[in-house]
Amino acid sequence: MYKILFTIFFFVSFNPAGSQIIVADKIVGEWINEEKDTRIEIYKTGEEYFGRLLWSEDLFEADGKTSRKDTRNSNEKLRTRNLLHVNLLNNFVFSEDLWDNGKMYDPKSGKTYNCLIKLRKEKLEVRSYVGIPLLGRSTYWDRVP
């Protein structure tokens, strides 16, 4: 009886797939960018991770209530959408301590970049690039307490 219980405990406790999910979900939550002018919520849908815009210094029109539109988007059909809750991070998949194969949308320029994300201690390294990661730029985000 003890052997059976020990075997069950061993497989449940040291299941690598279960521990990988816990590590992968560490980026879920709210983050603030390096410049402290944008707040992003990272969430998970299925096996992919996304990040939506929650707040930005220039998110609203002069009246303080109306969300600005995505006027710089390269896709003309998306230029009339509100920036509030727009996904800035799309389709990231966790693999070997990084979130990769995703895209990052920059509403200031209207451009979309390849991107990868790494968790470095308590900071999130968000590296956007064209072509290969070596030709990119990293920014570091802090978790919102």
PDB file of C-alpha atoms in Angstrom:
ATOM      1  CA  MET A   1       0.000   0.000   0.000  1.00  0.00           C
ATOM      2  CA  TYR A   2       2.808   2.432   0.927  1.00  0.00           C
ATOM      3  CA  LYS A   3       4.605   1.656  -2.329  1.00  0.00           C
ATOM      4  CA  ILE A   4       1.525   2.580  -4.338  1.00  0.00           C
ATOM      5  CA  LEU A   5       1.008   5.835  -2.413  1.00  0.00           C
ATOM      6  CA  PHE A   6       4.699   6.710  -2.724  1.00  0.00           C
ATOM      7  CA  THR A   7       4.636   6.043  -6.480  1.00  0.00           C
ATOM      8  CA  ILE A   8       1.547   8.217  -6.971  1.00  0.00           C
ATOM      9  CA  PHE A   9       3.056  11.007  -4.838  1.00  0.00           C
ATOM     10  CA  PHE A  10       6.349  10.795  -6.762  1.00  0.00           C
ATOM     11  CA  PHE A  11       4.706  11.137 -10.201  1.00  0.00           C
ATOM     12  CA  VAL A  12       2.361  13.925  -9.129  1.00  0.00           C
ATOM     13  CA  SER A  13       5.073  15.920  -7.327  1.00  0.00           C
ATOM     14  CA  PHE A  14       7.757  15.705  -9.976  1.00  0.00           C
ATOM     15  CA  ASN A  15       5.687  16.004 -13.119  1.00  0.00           C
ATOM     16  CA  PRO A  16       7.771  18.185 -15.473  1.00  0.00           C
ATOM     17  CA  ALA A  17       4.758  19.197 -17.552  1.00  0.00           C
ATOM     18  CA  GLY A  18       2.985  20.550 -14.483  1.00  0.00           C
ATOM     19  CA  SER A  19       6.009  22.521 -13.351  1.00  0.00           C
ATOM     20  CA  GLN A  20       6.478  23.953 -16.852  1.00  0.00           C
ATOM     21  CA  ILE A  21       2.940  25.363 -16.766  1.00  0.00           C
ATOM     22  CA  ILE A  22       3.671  27.072 -13.449  1.00  0.00           C
ATOM     23  CA  VAL A  23       6.861  28.634 -14.848  1.00  0.00           C
ATOM     24  CA  ALA A  24       5.139  29.644 -18.088  1.00  0.00           C
ATOM     25  CA  ASP A  25       2.339  31.427 -16.240  1.00  0.00           C
ATOM     26  CA  LYS A  26       4.748  33.615 -14.251  1.00  0.00           C
ATOM     27  CA  ILE A  27       4.357  36.418 -16.805  1.00  0.00           C
ATOM     28  CA  VAL A  28       0.576  36.543 -16.362  1.00  0.00           C
ATOM     29  CA  GLY A  29      -0.476  39.782 -14.686  1.00  0.00           C
ATOM     30  CA  GLU A  30      -0.041  43.531 -15.048  1.00  0.00           C
ATOM     31  CA  TRP A  31       3.230  45.139 -16.127  1.00  0.00           C
ATOM     32  CA  ILE A  32       4.418  48.713 -16.581  1.00  0.00           C
ATOM     33  CA  ASN A  33       6.913  49.605 -19.293  1.00  0.00           C
ATOM     34  CA  GLU A  34      10.378  51.095 -18.807  1.00  0.00           C
ATOM     35  CA  GLU A  35       9.218  54.661 -19.450  1.00  0.00           C
ATOM     36  CA  LYS A  36       6.403  54.221 -16.873  1.00  0.00           C
ATOM     37  CA  ASP A  37       3.848  55.570 -19.353  1.00  0.00           C
ATOM     38  CA  THR A  38       2.097  52.346 -20.401  1.00  0.00           C
ATOM     39  CA  ARG A  39       0.436  49.548 -18.440  1.00  0.00           C
ATOM     40  CA  ILE A  40      -0.095  46.138 -20.063  1.00  0.00           C
ATOM     41  CA  GLU A  41      -2.010  43.092 -18.861  1.00  0.00           C
ATOM     42  CA  ILE A  42      -0.530  39.762 -19.951  1.00  0.00           C
ATOM     43  CA  TYR A  43      -3.049  36.931 -20.054  1.00  0.00           C
ATOM     44  CA  LYS A  44      -3.228  33.386 -21.341  1.00  0.00           C
ATOM     45  CA  THR A  45      -5.676  31.936 -23.847  1.00  0.00           C
ATOM     46  CA  GLY A  46      -5.220  28.233 -24.475  1.00  0.00           C
ATOM     47  CA  GLU A  47      -1.465  27.717 -24.701  1.00  0.00           C
ATOM     48  CA  GLU A  48      -0.690  31.223 -25.984  1.00  0.00           C
ATOM     49  CA  TYR A  49       0.041  34.470 -24.171  1.00  0.00           C
ATOM     50  CA  PHE A  50      -1.221  37.924 -25.091  1.00  0.00           C
ATOM     51  CA  GLY A  51      -0.810  41.419 -23.705  1.00  0.00           C
ATOM     52  CA  ARG A  52      -3.466  44.125 -23.884  1.00  0.00           C
ATOM     53  CA  LEU A  53      -3.156  47.846 -23.298  1.00  0.00           C
ATOM     54  CA  LEU A  54      -4.788  48.877 -20.015  1.00  0.00           C
ATOM     55  CA  TRP A  55      -3.491  52.403 -19.605  1.00  0.00           C
ATOM     56  CA  SER A  56      -1.226  54.913 -21.298  1.00  0.00           C
ATOM     57  CA  GLU A  57      -0.511  58.596 -20.720  1.00  0.00           C
ATOM     58  CA  ASP A  58      -1.885  59.493 -24.145  1.00  0.00           C
ATOM     59  CA  LEU A  59      -4.641  56.870 -24.311  1.00  0.00           C
ATOM     60  CA  PHE A  60      -7.538  59.326 -24.126  1.00  0.00           C
ATOM     61  CA  GLU A  61      -8.564  62.398 -26.073  1.00  0.00           C
ATOM     62  CA  ALA A  62      -8.548  65.865 -24.462  1.00  0.00           C
ATOM     63  CA  ASP A  63     -11.941  65.204 -22.825  1.00  0.00           C
ATOM     64  CA  GLY A  64     -10.335  62.424 -20.741  1.00  0.00           C
ATOM     65  CA  LYS A  65     -13.104  59.940 -21.588  1.00  0.00           C
ATOM     66  CA  THR A  66     -12.850  59.097 -25.274  1.00  0.00           C
ATOM     67  CA  SER A  67     -10.246  56.481 -26.172  1.00  0.00           C
ATOM     68  CA  ARG A  68      -7.858  57.495 -28.942  1.00  0.00           C
ATOM     69  CA  LYS A  69      -8.091  55.585 -32.203  1.00  0.00           C
ATOM     70  CA  ASP A  70      -5.403  53.396 -33.733  1.00  0.00           C
ATOM     71  CA  THR A  71      -4.787  55.942 -36.511  1.00  0.00           C
ATOM     72  CA  ARG A  72      -1.224  54.864 -37.341  1.00  0.00           C
ATOM     73  CA  ASN A  73      -2.058  51.213 -37.986  1.00  0.00           C
ATOM     74  CA  SER A  74      -0.795  49.976 -41.362  1.00  0.00           C
ATOM     75  CA  ASN A  75      -4.095  48.129 -41.827  1.00  0.00           C
ATOM     76  CA  GLU A  76      -6.634  50.786 -42.845  1.00  0.00           C
ATOM     77  CA  LYS A  77      -9.549  48.720 -41.480  1.00  0.00           C
ATOM     78  CA  LEU A  78      -8.072  48.885 -37.958  1.00  0.00           C
ATOM     79  CA  ARG A  79      -7.510  52.645 -37.864  1.00  0.00           C
ATOM     80  CA  THR A  80     -10.942  53.318 -36.371  1.00  0.00           C
ATOM     81  CA  ARG A  81     -10.610  50.908 -33.423  1.00  0.00           C
ATOM     82  CA  ASN A  82     -10.042  52.216 -29.903  1.00  0.00           C
ATOM     83  CA  LEU A  83      -6.547  51.768 -28.467  1.00  0.00           C
ATOM     84  CA  LEU A  84      -7.937  50.838 -25.045  1.00  0.00           C
ATOM     85  CA  HIS A  85      -7.599  47.043 -24.626  1.00  0.00           C
ATOM     86  CA  VAL A  86      -5.826  46.568 -27.974  1.00  0.00           C
ATOM     87  CA  ASN A  87      -3.510  43.552 -27.913  1.00  0.00           C
ATOM     88  CA  LEU A  88       0.076  44.786 -28.073  1.00  0.00           C
ATOM     89  CA  LEU A  89       1.513  41.281 -27.563  1.00  0.00           C
ATOM     90  CA  ASN A  90       0.139  38.387 -29.606  1.00  0.00           C
ATOM     91  CA  ASN A  91       0.521  34.604 -29.847  1.00  0.00           C
ATOM     92  CA  PHE A  92       3.504  33.943 -27.568  1.00  0.00           C
ATOM     93  CA  VAL A  93       4.300  30.312 -26.788  1.00  0.00           C
ATOM     94  CA  PHE A  94       6.416  29.219 -23.818  1.00  0.00           C
ATOM     95  CA  SER A  95       9.451  27.049 -24.555  1.00  0.00           C
ATOM     96  CA  GLU A  96      12.635  26.551 -22.539  1.00  0.00           C
ATOM     97  CA  ASP A  97      12.511  29.629 -20.277  1.00  0.00           C
ATOM     98  CA  LEU A  98      11.280  32.100 -22.885  1.00  0.00           C
ATOM     99  CA  TRP A  99       8.108  33.111 -24.640  1.00  0.00           C
ATOM    100  CA  ASP A 100       8.684  33.172 -28.382  1.00  0.00           C
ATOM    101  CA  ASN A 101       7.045  33.131 -31.814  1.00  0.00           C
ATOM    102  CA  GLY A 102       4.970  36.170 -30.907  1.00  0.00           C
ATOM    103  CA  LYS A 103       4.425  39.617 -32.342  1.00  0.00           C
ATOM    104  CA  MET A 104       4.511  43.024 -30.690  1.00  0.00           C
ATOM    105  CA  TYR A 105       2.402  45.880 -32.012  1.00  0.00           C
ATOM    106  CA  ASP A 106       3.623  49.446 -31.444  1.00  0.00           C
ATOM    107  CA  PRO A 107       0.652  51.835 -31.626  1.00  0.00           C
ATOM    108  CA  LYS A 108       2.965  54.883 -31.683  1.00  0.00           C
ATOM    109  CA  SER A 109       4.441  53.841 -35.041  1.00  0.00           C
ATOM    110  CA  GLY A 110       1.709  51.490 -36.268  1.00  0.00           C
ATOM    111  CA  LYS A 111       4.295  48.765 -36.873  1.00  0.00           C
ATOM    112  CA  THR A 112       4.338  45.123 -35.810  1.00  0.00           C
ATOM    113  CA  TYR A 113       7.592  43.401 -34.859  1.00  0.00           C
ATOM    114  CA  ASN A 114       8.743  39.873 -34.123  1.00  0.00           C
ATOM    115  CA  CYS A 115       9.239  39.558 -30.408  1.00  0.00           C
ATOM    116  CA  LEU A 116      10.432  37.300 -27.629  1.00  0.00           C
ATOM    117  CA  ILE A 117      10.005  37.631 -23.879  1.00  0.00           C
ATOM    118  CA  LYS A 118      12.261  36.487 -21.034  1.00  0.00           C
ATOM    119  CA  LEU A 119      11.706  36.728 -17.318  1.00  0.00           C
ATOM    120  CA  ARG A 120      14.863  38.129 -15.703  1.00  0.00           C
ATOM    121  CA  LYS A 121      14.474  37.975 -11.929  1.00  0.00           C
ATOM    122  CA  GLU A 122      11.590  40.372 -11.312  1.00  0.00           C
ATOM    123  CA  LYS A 123      11.744  42.148 -14.686  1.00  0.00           C
ATOM    124  CA  LEU A 124      10.324  41.171 -18.021  1.00  0.00           C
ATOM    125  CA  GLU A 125      12.714  41.568 -20.951  1.00  0.00           C
ATOM    126  CA  VAL A 126      10.690  42.290 -24.078  1.00  0.00           C
ATOM    127  CA  ARG A 127      12.874  42.092 -27.190  1.00  0.00           C
ATOM    128  CA  SER A 128      11.341  43.268 -30.448  1.00  0.00           C
ATOM    129  CA  TYR A 129      13.206  42.767 -33.696  1.00  0.00           C
ATOM    130  CA  VAL A 130      13.134  42.583 -37.470  1.00  0.00           C
ATOM    131  CA  GLY A 131      14.681  39.460 -38.964  1.00  0.00           C
ATOM    132  CA  ILE A 132      16.737  38.038 -36.091  1.00  0.00           C
ATOM    133  CA  PRO A 133      16.774  38.912 -32.361  1.00  0.00           C
ATOM    134  CA  LEU A 134      20.350  40.194 -32.683  1.00  0.00           C
ATOM    135  CA  LEU A 135      18.995  43.081 -34.776  1.00  0.00           C
ATOM    136  CA  GLY A 136      16.500  44.151 -32.134  1.00  0.00           C
ATOM    137  CA  ARG A 137      15.945  46.259 -29.078  1.00  0.00           C
ATOM    138  CA  SER A 138      15.117  45.185 -25.533  1.00  0.00           C
ATOM    139  CA  THR A 139      12.982  47.007 -23.047  1.00  0.00           C
ATOM    140  CA  TYR A 140      12.443  45.987 -19.428  1.00  0.00           C
ATOM    141  CA  TRP A 141       9.056  45.997 -17.736  1.00  0.00           C
ATOM    142  CA  ASP A 142       8.251  45.918 -14.022  1.00  0.00           C
ATOM    143  CA  ARG A 143       5.372  43.983 -12.486  1.00  0.00           C
ATOM    144  CA  VAL A 144       2.625  46.163 -11.072  1.00  0.00           C
ATOM    145  CA  PRO A 145       2.318  45.428  -7.342  1.00  0.00           C
TER     146      PRO A 145
END
